[in-house]
Coordinates of C-alpha atoms in Angstrom, one line a residue:
X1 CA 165.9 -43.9 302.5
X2 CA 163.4 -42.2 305.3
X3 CA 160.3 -43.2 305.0
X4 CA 158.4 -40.0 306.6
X5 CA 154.1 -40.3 307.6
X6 CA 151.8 -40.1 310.2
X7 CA 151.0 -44.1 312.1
X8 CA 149.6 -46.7 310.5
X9 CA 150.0 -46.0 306.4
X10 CA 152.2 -49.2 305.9
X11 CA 156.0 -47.7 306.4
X12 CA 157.2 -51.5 307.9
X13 CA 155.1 -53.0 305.0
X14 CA 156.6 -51.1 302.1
X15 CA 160.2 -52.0 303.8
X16 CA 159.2 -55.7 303.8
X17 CA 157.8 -55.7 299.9
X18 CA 161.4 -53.7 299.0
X19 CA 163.1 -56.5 300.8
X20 CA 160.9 -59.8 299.3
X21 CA 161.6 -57.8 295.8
X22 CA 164.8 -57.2 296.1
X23 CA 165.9 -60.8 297.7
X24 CA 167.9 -59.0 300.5
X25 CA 168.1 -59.9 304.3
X26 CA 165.8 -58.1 305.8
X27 CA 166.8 -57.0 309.4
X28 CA 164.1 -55.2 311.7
X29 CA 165.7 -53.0 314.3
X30 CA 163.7 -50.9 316.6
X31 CA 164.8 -47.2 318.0
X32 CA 163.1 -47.8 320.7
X33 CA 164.6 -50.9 322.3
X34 CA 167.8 -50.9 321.3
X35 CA 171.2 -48.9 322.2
X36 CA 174.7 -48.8 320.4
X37 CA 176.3 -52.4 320.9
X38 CA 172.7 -53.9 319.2
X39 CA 173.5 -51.3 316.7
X40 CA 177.3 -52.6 315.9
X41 CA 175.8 -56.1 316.3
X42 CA 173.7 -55.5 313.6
X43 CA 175.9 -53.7 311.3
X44 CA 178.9 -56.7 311.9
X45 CA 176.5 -59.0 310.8
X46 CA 175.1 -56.8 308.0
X47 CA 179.2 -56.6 306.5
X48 CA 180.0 -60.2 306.8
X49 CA 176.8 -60.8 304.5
X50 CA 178.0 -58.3 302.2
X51 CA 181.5 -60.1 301.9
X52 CA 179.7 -62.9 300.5
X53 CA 177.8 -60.6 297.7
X54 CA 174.3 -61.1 299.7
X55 CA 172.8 -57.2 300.3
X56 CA 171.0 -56.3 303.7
X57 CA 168.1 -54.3 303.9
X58 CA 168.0 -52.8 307.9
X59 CA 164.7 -51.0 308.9
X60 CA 164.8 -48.9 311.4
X61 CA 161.5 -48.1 313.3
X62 CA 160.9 -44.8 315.2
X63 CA 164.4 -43.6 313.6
X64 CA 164.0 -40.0 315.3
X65 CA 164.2 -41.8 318.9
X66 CA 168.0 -42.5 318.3
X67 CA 170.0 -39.4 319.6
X68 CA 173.0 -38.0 317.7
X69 CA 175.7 -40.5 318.7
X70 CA 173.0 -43.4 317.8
X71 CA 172.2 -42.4 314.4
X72 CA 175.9 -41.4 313.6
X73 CA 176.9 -45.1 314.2
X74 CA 175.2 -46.0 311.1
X75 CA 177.3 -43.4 309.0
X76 CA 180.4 -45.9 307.6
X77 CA 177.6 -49.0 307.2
X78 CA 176.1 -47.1 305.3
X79 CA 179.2 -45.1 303.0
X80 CA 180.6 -48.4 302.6
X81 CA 177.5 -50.2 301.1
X82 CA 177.1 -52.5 304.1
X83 CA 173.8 -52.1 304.6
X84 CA 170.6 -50.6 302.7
X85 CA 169.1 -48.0 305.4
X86 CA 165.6 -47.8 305.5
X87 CA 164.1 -45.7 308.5
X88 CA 160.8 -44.7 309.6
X89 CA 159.8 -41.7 311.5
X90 CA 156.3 -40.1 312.2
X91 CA 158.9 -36.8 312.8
X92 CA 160.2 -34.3 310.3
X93 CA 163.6 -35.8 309.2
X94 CA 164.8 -32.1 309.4
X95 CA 164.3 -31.8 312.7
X96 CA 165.0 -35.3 314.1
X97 CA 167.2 -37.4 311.5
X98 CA 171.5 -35.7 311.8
X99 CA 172.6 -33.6 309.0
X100 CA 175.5 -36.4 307.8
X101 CA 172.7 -39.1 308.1
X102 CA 170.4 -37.1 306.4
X103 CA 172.4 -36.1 303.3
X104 CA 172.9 -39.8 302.1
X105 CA 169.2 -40.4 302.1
X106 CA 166.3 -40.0 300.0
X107 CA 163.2 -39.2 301.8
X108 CA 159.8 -40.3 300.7
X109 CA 156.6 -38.6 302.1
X110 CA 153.6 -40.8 302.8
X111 CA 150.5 -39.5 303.4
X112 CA 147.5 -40.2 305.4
X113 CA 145.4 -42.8 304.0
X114 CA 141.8 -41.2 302.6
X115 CA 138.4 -42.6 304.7
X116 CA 137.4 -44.2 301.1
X117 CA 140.4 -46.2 301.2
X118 CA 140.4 -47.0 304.5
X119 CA 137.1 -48.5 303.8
X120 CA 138.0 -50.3 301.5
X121 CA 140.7 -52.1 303.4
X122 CA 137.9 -52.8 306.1
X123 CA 135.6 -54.6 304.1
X124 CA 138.1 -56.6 302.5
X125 CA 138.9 -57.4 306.4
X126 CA 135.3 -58.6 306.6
X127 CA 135.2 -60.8 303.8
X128 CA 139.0 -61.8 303.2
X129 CA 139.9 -65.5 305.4
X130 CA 142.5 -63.7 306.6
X131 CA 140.3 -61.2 309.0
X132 CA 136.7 -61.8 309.5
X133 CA 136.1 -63.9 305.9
X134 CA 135.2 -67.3 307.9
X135 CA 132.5 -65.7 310.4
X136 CA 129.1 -64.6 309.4
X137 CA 129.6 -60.4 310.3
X138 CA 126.6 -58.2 309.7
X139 CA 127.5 -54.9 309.5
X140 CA 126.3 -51.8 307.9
X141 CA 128.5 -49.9 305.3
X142 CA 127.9 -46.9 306.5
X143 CA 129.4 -48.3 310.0
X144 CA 132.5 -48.9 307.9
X145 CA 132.6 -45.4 306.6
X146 CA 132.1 -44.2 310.4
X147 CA 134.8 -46.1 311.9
X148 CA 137.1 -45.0 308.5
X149 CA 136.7 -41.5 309.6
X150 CA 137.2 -42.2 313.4
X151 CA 140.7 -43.9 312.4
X152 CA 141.9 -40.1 310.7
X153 CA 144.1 -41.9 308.4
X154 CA 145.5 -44.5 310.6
X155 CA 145.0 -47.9 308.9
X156 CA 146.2 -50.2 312.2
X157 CA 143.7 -47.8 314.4
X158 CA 140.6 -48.7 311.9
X159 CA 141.6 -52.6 311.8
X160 CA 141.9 -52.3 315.4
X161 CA 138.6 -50.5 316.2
X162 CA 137.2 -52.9 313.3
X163 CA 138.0 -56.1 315.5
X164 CA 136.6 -54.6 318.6
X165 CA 133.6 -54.1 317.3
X166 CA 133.6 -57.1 315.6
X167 CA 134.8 -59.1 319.0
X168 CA 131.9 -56.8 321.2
X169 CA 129.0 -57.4 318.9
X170 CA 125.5 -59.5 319.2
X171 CA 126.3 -63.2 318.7
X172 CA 123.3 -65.4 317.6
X173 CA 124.4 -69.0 316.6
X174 CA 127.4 -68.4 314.6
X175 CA 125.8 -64.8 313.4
X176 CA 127.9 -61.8 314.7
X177 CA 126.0 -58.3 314.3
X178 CA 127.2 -55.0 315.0
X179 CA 124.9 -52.4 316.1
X180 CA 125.3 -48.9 316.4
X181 CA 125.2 -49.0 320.3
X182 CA 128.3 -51.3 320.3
X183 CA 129.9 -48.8 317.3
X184 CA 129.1 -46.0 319.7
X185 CA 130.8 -47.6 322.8
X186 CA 133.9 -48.3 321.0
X187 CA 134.7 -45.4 319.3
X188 CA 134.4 -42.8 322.6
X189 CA 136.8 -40.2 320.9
X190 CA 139.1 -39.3 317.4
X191 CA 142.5 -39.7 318.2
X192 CA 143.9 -36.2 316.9
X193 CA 147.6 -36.5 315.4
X194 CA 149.2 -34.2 317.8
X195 CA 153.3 -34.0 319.1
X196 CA 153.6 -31.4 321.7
X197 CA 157.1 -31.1 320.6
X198 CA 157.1 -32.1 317.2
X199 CA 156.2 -30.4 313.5
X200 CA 152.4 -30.6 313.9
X201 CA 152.7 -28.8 317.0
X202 CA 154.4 -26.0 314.6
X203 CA 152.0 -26.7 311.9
X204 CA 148.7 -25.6 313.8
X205 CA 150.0 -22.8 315.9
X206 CA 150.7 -21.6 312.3
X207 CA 147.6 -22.3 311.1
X208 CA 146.1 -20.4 314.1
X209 CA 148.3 -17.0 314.1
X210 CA 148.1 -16.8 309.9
X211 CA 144.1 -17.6 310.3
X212 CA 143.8 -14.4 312.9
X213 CA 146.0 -12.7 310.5
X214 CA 144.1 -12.7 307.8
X215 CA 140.8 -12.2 309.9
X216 CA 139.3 -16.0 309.7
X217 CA 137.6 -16.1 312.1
X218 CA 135.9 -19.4 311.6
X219 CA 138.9 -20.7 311.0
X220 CA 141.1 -19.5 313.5
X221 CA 138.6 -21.4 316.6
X222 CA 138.9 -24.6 314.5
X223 CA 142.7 -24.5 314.8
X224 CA 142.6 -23.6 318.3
X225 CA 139.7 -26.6 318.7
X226 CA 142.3 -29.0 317.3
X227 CA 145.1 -28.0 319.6
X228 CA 143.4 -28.1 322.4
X229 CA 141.2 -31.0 322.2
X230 CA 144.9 -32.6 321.6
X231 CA 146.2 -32.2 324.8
X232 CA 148.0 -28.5 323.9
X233 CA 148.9 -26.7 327.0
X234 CA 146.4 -23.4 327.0
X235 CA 148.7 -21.5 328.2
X236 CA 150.9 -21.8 325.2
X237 CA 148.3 -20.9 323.5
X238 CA 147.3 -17.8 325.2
X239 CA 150.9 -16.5 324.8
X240 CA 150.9 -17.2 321.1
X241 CA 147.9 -15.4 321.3
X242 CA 149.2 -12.1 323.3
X243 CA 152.0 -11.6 320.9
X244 CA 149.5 -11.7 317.8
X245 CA 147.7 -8.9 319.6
X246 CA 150.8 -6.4 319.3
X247 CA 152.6 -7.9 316.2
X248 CA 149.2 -8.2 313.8
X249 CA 147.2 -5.3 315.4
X250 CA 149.2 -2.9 317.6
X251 CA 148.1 0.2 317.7
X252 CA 145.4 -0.4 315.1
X253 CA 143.5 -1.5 317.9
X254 CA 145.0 -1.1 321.7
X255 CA 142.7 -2.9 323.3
X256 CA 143.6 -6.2 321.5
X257 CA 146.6 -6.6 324.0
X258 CA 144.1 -5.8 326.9
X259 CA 141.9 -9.0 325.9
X260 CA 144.7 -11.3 325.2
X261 CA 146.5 -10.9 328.7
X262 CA 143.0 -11.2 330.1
X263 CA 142.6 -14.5 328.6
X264 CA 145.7 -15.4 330.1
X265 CA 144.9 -14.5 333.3
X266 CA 141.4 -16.9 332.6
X267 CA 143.3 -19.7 331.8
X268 CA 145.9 -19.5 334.7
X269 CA 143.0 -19.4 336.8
X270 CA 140.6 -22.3 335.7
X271 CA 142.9 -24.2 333.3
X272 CA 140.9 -26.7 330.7
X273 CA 138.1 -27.5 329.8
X274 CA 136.4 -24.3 331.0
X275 CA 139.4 -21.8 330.1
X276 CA 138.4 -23.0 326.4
X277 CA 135.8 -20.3 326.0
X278 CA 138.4 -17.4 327.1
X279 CA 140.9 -18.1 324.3
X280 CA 137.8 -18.6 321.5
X281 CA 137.0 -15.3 323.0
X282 CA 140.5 -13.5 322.6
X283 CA 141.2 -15.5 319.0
X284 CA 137.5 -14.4 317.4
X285 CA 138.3 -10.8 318.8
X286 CA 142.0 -10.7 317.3
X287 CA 140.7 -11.9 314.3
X288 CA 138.0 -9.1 313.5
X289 CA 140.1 -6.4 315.0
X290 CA 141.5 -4.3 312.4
X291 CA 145.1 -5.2 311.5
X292 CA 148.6 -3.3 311.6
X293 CA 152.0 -4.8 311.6
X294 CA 153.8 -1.2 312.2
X295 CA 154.7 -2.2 315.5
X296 CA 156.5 -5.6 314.4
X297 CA 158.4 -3.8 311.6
X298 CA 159.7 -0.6 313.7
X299 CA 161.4 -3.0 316.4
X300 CA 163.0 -5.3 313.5
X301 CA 164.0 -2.2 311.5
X302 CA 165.6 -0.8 314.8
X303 CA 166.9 -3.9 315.5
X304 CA 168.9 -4.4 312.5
X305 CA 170.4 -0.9 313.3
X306 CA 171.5 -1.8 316.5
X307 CA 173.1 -5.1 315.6
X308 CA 174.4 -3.7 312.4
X309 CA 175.4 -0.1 313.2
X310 CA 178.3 1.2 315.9
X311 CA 177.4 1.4 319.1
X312 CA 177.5 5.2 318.9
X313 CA 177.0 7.1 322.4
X314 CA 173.8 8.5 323.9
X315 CA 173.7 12.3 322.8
X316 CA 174.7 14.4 326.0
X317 CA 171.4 16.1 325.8
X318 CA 169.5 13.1 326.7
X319 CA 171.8 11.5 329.2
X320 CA 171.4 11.3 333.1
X321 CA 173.7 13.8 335.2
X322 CA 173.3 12.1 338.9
X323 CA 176.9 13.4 340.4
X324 CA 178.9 16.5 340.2
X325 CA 181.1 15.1 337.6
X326 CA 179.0 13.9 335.2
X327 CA 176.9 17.7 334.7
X328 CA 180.8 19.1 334.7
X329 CA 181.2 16.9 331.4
X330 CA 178.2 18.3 330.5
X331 CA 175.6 15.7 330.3
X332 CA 172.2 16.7 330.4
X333 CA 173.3 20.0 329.2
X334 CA 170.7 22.0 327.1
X335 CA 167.9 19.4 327.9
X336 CA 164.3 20.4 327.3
X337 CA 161.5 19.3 329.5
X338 CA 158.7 19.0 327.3
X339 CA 155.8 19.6 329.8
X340 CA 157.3 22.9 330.6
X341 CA 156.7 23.9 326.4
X342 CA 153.2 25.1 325.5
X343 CA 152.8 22.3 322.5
X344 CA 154.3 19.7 324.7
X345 CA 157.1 19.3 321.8
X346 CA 160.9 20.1 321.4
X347 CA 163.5 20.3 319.0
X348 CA 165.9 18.1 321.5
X349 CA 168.3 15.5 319.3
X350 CA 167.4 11.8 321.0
X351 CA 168.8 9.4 318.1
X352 CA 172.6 9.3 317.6
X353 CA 173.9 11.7 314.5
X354 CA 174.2 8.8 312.0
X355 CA 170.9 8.1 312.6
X356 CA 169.3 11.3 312.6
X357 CA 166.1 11.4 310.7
X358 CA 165.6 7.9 311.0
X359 CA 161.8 6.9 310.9
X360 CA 160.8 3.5 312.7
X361 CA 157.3 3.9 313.4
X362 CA 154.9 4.5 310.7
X363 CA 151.2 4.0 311.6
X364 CA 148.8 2.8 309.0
X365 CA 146.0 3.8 308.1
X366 CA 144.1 1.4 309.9
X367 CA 141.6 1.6 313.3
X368 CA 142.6 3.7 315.8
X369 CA 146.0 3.7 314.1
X370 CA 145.0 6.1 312.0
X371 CA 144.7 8.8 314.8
X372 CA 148.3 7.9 315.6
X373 CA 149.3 8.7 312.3
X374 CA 148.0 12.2 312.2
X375 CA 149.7 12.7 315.3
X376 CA 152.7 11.7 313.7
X377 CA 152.1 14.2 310.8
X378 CA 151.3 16.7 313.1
X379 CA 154.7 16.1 315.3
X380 CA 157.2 16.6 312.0
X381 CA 155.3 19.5 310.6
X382 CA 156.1 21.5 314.2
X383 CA 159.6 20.6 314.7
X384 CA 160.0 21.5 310.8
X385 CA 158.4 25.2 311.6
X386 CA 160.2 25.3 314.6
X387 CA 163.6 23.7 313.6

């Protein structure tokens, strides 16, 4: 089984409790320190238990830090019933755990622990013998609640902000209080769940583009606030951001694409914090602009045709005729320049014949989209009177 869930909600301790339940030899093996041979170590001594009927339980921390080759070793312990797999990633198994690997395991979803139940668990630190039980600790509840919230569902982060505290407040005799000053001095700043490369990066840019989309906003710059206060390269950001600006608006509004490549420009220039200001600039703008995905769809429509369809020729009409041989075979013959025609317009064929009548464009009603739009209408109604 894969035990999938952001730090600190107990992944190790559930693998212990299945183990103590269970009566199996548990086995704690770490991604991070350890290679192949460890691995085949392991798993030898994992099958001689099993020959005498005794069943292994092996937990594997930070699973999705073994590469292919790594995680593939497990494969026959596994099929043959040597071992009981249990791994832990903060990762989506999808992307990070092998298909084969993946297929013979069940994956359980933990979420984030709530701040009520975090505080919970830290007065019960306070009073239990185990944590702070023996020692006299005033401390407010609401100081509880405050460093519940700072931990952002991390139960190891709260106990270890707890003890800091604890360890930095006022001693009198054999009286420890806390005060808000020393709260204040330890918790400095919320450590946002944030993998550059991982899921959540793909879960807020998400967030961000589908907020602009459906013209959030308020929403939208808290999305962006949460990637960047992460550590999120701007930059990213601000490309996200320029493609938004023809795939969401377009034409609906032309100078969307204008204010996104300037915000780019801002932040290649002066970078974080400052550049901050640009992108809540472009992102609130996007957002209220009106909206039109005609752009998006005529390129994946055409698209389709050009992966799907012949690769027919270029009509001669339309093609280039640079040497002598090329206007003898008659290309470029019969072509119209349209500036020299009093409506600008011609009846000239440009798509190939299986094509012809195709439409890829068509404008929406929306913004200055609309004007395109009567153009449009304006275009086919000529070349009809005039075909």
């Amino acid at each position: 089984m894969i035990f999938w869930g952001p730090p600190g909600v107990g992944k190790t301790t559930l693998a212990r409790i299945i183990a103590n339940r269970t009566r199996a030899s548990f086995i704690d093996f770490s991604a991070v320190t350890s290679g192949i041979k460890e691995i085949r170590t392991v798993m030898q001594r994992a099958e001689d238990n099993r020959r005498f009927g005794d069943k292994t339980i092996v937990f594997v921390d930070e699973i999705h830090r073994f590469n292919k080759a790594q995680q593939d070793a497990f494969l026959p312990f596994v099929e043959k019933g040597s071992i009981i797999l249990i791994g832990a990633t903060t990762e989506n198994p999808s992307f990070e755990v092998n298909g084969a690997l993946l297929s013979r395991c069940k994956v359980f979803v933990l979420q984030s622990l709530k701040t009520e139940e975090l505080t919970v668990l830290l007065s019960r630190a306070l009073h239990d013998p185990r944590g702070f039980g023996e020692q006299t600790v005033r401390m407010p509840q609401n100081m509880l609640e405050m460093i519940a919230a700072f931990a952002n569902g991390d139960a190891r982060a709260a106990l270890s902000t707890l003890e800091m505290v604890v360890l930095n407040g006022d001693t009198d005799g054999d009286v420890i209080t806390v005060t808000p000053e020393t709260l204040e001095q330890c918790i400095s700043k919320k450590s946002l769940l944030y993998d550059k490369t991982g899921e959540e990066h793909y879960n807020l840019i998400s967030a961000l583009h589908k907020s602009m989309r459906n013209s959030d906003p308020d929403a939208a710059v808290y999305w962006l606030a949460r990637m960047l206060e992460a550590g999120e390269d701007p930059l990213y950001v601000a490309r996200r951001v320029t493609r938004f600006a023809s795939e969401d608006v377009g034409l609906a509004d032309p100078r969307a694409l204008e204010i996104a490549v300037a915000a780019y420009q801002a932040c290649h220039f002066i970078g974080m914090p400052e550049c901050s200001v640009h992108l809540t600039q472009a992102v609130v703008y996007l957002s209220m602009a009106p909206k039109s995905n005609a752009l998006y769809v005529a390129y994946e429509t055409a698209k389709k045709d050009a992966l799907s369809q012949l690769a027919e020729p270029v009509p001669l009409v339309i093609r280039n005729a640079p040497t002598r041989l090329m206007k003898e075979l008659d290309y470029g013959k019969g072509y119209q320049y349209a500036h020299d025609t009093a409506d600008k317009l011609t009846n000239m064929q440009c798509l190939p014949d299986s094509l012809l009548g195709t439409e890829y464009y068509r404008p929406t009603e929306q913004g200055v989209e609309a004007k395109y739009k009567t153009r449009l209408e304006q275009i086919k109604q000529w070349k009809k009177q005039h075909s």
